[in-house]
Short mmCIF file of C-alpha atoms in Angstrom, two decimals:
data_model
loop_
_atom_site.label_atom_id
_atom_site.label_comp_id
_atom_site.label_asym_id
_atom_site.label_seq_id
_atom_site.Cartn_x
_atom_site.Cartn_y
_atom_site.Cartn_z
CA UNK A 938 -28.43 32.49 213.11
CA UNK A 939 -31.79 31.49 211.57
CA UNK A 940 -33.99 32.74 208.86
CA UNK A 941 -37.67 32.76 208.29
CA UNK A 942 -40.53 34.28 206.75
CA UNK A 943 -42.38 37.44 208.08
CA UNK A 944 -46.18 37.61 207.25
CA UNK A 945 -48.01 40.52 209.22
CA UNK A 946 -46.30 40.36 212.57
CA UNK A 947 -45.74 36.48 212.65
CA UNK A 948 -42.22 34.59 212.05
CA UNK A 949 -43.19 31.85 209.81
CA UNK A 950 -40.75 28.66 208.17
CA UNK A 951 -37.82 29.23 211.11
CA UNK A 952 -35.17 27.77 210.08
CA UNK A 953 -31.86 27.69 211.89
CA UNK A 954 -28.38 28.12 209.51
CA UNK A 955 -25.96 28.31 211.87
CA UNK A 956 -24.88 27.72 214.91
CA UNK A 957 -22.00 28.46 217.76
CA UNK A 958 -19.32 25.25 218.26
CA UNK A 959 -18.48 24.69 220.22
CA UNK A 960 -21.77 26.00 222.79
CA UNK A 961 -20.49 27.53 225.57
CA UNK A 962 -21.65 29.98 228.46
CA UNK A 963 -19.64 32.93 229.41
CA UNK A 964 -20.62 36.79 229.87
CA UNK A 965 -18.77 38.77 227.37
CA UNK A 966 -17.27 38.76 224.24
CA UNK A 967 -20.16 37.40 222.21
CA UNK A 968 -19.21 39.37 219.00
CA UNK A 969 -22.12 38.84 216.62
CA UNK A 970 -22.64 40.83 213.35
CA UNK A 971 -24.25 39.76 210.59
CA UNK A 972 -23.26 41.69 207.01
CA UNK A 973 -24.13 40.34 203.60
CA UNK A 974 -21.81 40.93 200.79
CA UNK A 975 -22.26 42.11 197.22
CA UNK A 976 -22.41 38.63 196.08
CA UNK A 977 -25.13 37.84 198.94
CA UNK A 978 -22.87 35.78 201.26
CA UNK A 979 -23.49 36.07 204.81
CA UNK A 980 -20.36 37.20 207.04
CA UNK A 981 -20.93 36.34 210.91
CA UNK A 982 -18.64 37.73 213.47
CA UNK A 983 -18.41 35.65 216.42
CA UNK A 984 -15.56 36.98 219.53
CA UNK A 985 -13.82 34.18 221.57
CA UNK A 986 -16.43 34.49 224.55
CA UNK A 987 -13.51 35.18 227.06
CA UNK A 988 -12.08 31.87 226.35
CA UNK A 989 -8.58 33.03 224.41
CA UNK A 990 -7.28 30.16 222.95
CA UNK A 991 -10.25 28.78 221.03
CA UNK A 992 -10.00 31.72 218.51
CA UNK A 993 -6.71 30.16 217.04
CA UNK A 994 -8.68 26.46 216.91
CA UNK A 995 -10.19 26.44 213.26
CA UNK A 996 -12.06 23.61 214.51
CA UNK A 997 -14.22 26.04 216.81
CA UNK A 998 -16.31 28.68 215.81
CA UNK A 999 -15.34 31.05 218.52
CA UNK A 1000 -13.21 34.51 217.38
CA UNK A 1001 -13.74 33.94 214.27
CA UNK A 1002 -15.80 35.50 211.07
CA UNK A 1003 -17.77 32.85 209.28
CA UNK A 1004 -19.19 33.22 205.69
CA UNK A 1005 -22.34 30.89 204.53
CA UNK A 1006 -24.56 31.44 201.95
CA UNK A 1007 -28.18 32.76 203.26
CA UNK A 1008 -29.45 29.06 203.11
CA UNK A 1009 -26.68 28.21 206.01
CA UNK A 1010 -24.53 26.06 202.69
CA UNK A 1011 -21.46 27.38 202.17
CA UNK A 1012 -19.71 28.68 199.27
CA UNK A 1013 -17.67 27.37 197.16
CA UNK A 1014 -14.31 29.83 197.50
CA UNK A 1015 -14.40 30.08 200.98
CA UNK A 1016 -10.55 29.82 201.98
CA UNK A 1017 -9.21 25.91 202.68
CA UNK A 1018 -6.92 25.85 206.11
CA UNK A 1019 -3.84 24.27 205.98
CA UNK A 1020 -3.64 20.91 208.75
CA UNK A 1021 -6.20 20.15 210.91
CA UNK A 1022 -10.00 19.87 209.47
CA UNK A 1023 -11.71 23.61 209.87
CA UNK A 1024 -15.13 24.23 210.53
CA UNK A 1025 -16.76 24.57 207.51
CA UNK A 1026 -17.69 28.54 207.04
CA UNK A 1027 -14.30 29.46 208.37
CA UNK A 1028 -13.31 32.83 206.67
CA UNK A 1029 -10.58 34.14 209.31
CA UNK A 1030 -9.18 33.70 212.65
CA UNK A 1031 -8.20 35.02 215.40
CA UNK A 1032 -10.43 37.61 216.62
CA UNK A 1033 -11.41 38.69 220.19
CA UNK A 1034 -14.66 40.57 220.12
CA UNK A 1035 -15.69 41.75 216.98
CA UNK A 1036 -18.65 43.90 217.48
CA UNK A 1037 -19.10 46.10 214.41
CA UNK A 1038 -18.99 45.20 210.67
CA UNK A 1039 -19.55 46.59 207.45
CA UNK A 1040 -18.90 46.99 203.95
CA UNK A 1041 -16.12 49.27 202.26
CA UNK A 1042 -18.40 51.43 200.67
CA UNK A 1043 -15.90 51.69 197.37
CA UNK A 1044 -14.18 48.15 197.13
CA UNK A 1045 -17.01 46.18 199.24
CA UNK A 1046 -14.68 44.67 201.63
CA UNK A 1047 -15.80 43.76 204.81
CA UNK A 1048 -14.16 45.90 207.93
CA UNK A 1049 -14.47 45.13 211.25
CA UNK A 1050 -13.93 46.64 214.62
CA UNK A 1051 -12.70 44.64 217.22
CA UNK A 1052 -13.37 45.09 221.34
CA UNK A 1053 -9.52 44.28 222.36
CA UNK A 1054 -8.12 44.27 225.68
CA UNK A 1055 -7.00 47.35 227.48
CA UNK A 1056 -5.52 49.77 224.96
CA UNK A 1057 -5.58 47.53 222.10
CA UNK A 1058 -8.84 47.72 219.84
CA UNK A 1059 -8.68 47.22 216.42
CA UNK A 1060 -10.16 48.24 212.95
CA UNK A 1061 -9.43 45.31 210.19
CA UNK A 1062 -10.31 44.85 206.88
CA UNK A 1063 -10.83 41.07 206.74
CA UNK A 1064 -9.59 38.98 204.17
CA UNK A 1065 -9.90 35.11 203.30
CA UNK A 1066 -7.74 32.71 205.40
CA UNK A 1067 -6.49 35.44 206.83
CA UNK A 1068 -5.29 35.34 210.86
CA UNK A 1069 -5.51 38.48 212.86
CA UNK A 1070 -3.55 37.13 216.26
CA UNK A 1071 -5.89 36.79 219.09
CA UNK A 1072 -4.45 35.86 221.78
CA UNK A 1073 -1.19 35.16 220.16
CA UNK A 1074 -0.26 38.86 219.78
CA UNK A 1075 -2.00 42.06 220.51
CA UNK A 1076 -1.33 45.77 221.20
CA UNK A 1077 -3.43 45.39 223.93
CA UNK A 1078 -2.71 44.89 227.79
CA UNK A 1079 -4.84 42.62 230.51
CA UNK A 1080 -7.12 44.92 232.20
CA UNK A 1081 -5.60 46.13 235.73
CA UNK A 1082 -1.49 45.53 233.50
CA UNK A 1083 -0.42 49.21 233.24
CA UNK A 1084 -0.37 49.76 229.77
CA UNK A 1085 3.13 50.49 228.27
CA UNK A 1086 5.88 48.48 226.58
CA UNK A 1087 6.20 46.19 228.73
CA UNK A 1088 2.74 45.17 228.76
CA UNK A 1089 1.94 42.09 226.29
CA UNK A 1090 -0.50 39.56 225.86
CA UNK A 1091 0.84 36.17 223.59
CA UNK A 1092 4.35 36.66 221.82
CA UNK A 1093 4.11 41.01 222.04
CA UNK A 1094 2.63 43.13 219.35
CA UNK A 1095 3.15 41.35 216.32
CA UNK A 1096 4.01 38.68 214.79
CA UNK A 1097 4.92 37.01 211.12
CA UNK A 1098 2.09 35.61 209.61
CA UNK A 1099 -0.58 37.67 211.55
CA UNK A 1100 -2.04 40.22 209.96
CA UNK A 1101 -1.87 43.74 211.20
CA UNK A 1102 -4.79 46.11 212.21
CA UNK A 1103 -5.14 49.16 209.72
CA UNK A 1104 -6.03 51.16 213.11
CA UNK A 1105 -5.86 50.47 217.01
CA UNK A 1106 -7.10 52.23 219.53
CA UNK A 1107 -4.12 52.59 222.56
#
């Protein structure tokens, strides 16, 4: 993510804020929206980039949302994670593909929809520290699984200490 100036139809004073970690190729699951709260902080939505596990790592950036300030510094409240030392930014866990975001027109919270596997995307309202599963539950199945109960990806559906989608696609 960067920031600059525009004057006319130049980019001027580029400045990067933020970056991917760890930097990886892949084709899919890139995530990536940017939404700016009330308060100006800048959410980033970044999916696991088909590489699962990382997304439960707080010490990677990948399935994850991020919040920064717009000069890439970080705010103060952001949530503190329990253990190992997080990335700094780390808002909440646990995604897979997060491809649209916006605010709660009413309360200003930020929603998300999430790209899952076959049969299980999401909608989720995302909340500080929280952790939404990836790939440690999902109501999703691996593409070419027939999708029915006895489909699961991770531990099953759900889980204590995950937090549930408000919607899922199946």
């Amino acid at each position: 993510v960067a920031r600059g100036r525009l004057h006319g139809n130049r980019l001027a004073s580029v400045q990067v804020i933020f970056r991917q970690t760890p930097k990886v190729s892949g084709a899919g699951h890139f995530g990536s929206r940017l939404v700016f709260d009330r308060e100006g902080m800048l959410y980033i939505t970044l999916g696991d980039r088909q590489k699962f596990a990382p997304a439960q790592d707080v010490r990677q950036s990948l399935g994850k949302v991020m919040r920064i300030r717009p000069d890439g510094g970080l705010p103060g409240n952001n949530p503190a994670w329990p253990g190992k030392a997080a990335l700094p930014g780390t808002y909440s866990i646990g995604h897979r593909n997060p491809q649209g975001a916006a605010l709660h027109p009413q309360t200003g919270a930020l929603w998300i929809s999430e790209h899952g596997p076959q049969g299980g995307d999401e909608i989720n309202r995302i909340r500080a520290g929280g952790n939404y599963g990836w790939p440690t539950v999902s109501y999703g199945c691996m593409y070419g699984q027939p999708v029915g109960i006895d489909c699961r990806i991770g531990g099953g559906r759900h889980a204590p200490g995950f937090f549930e989608p408000l919607g899922i696609w199946a």
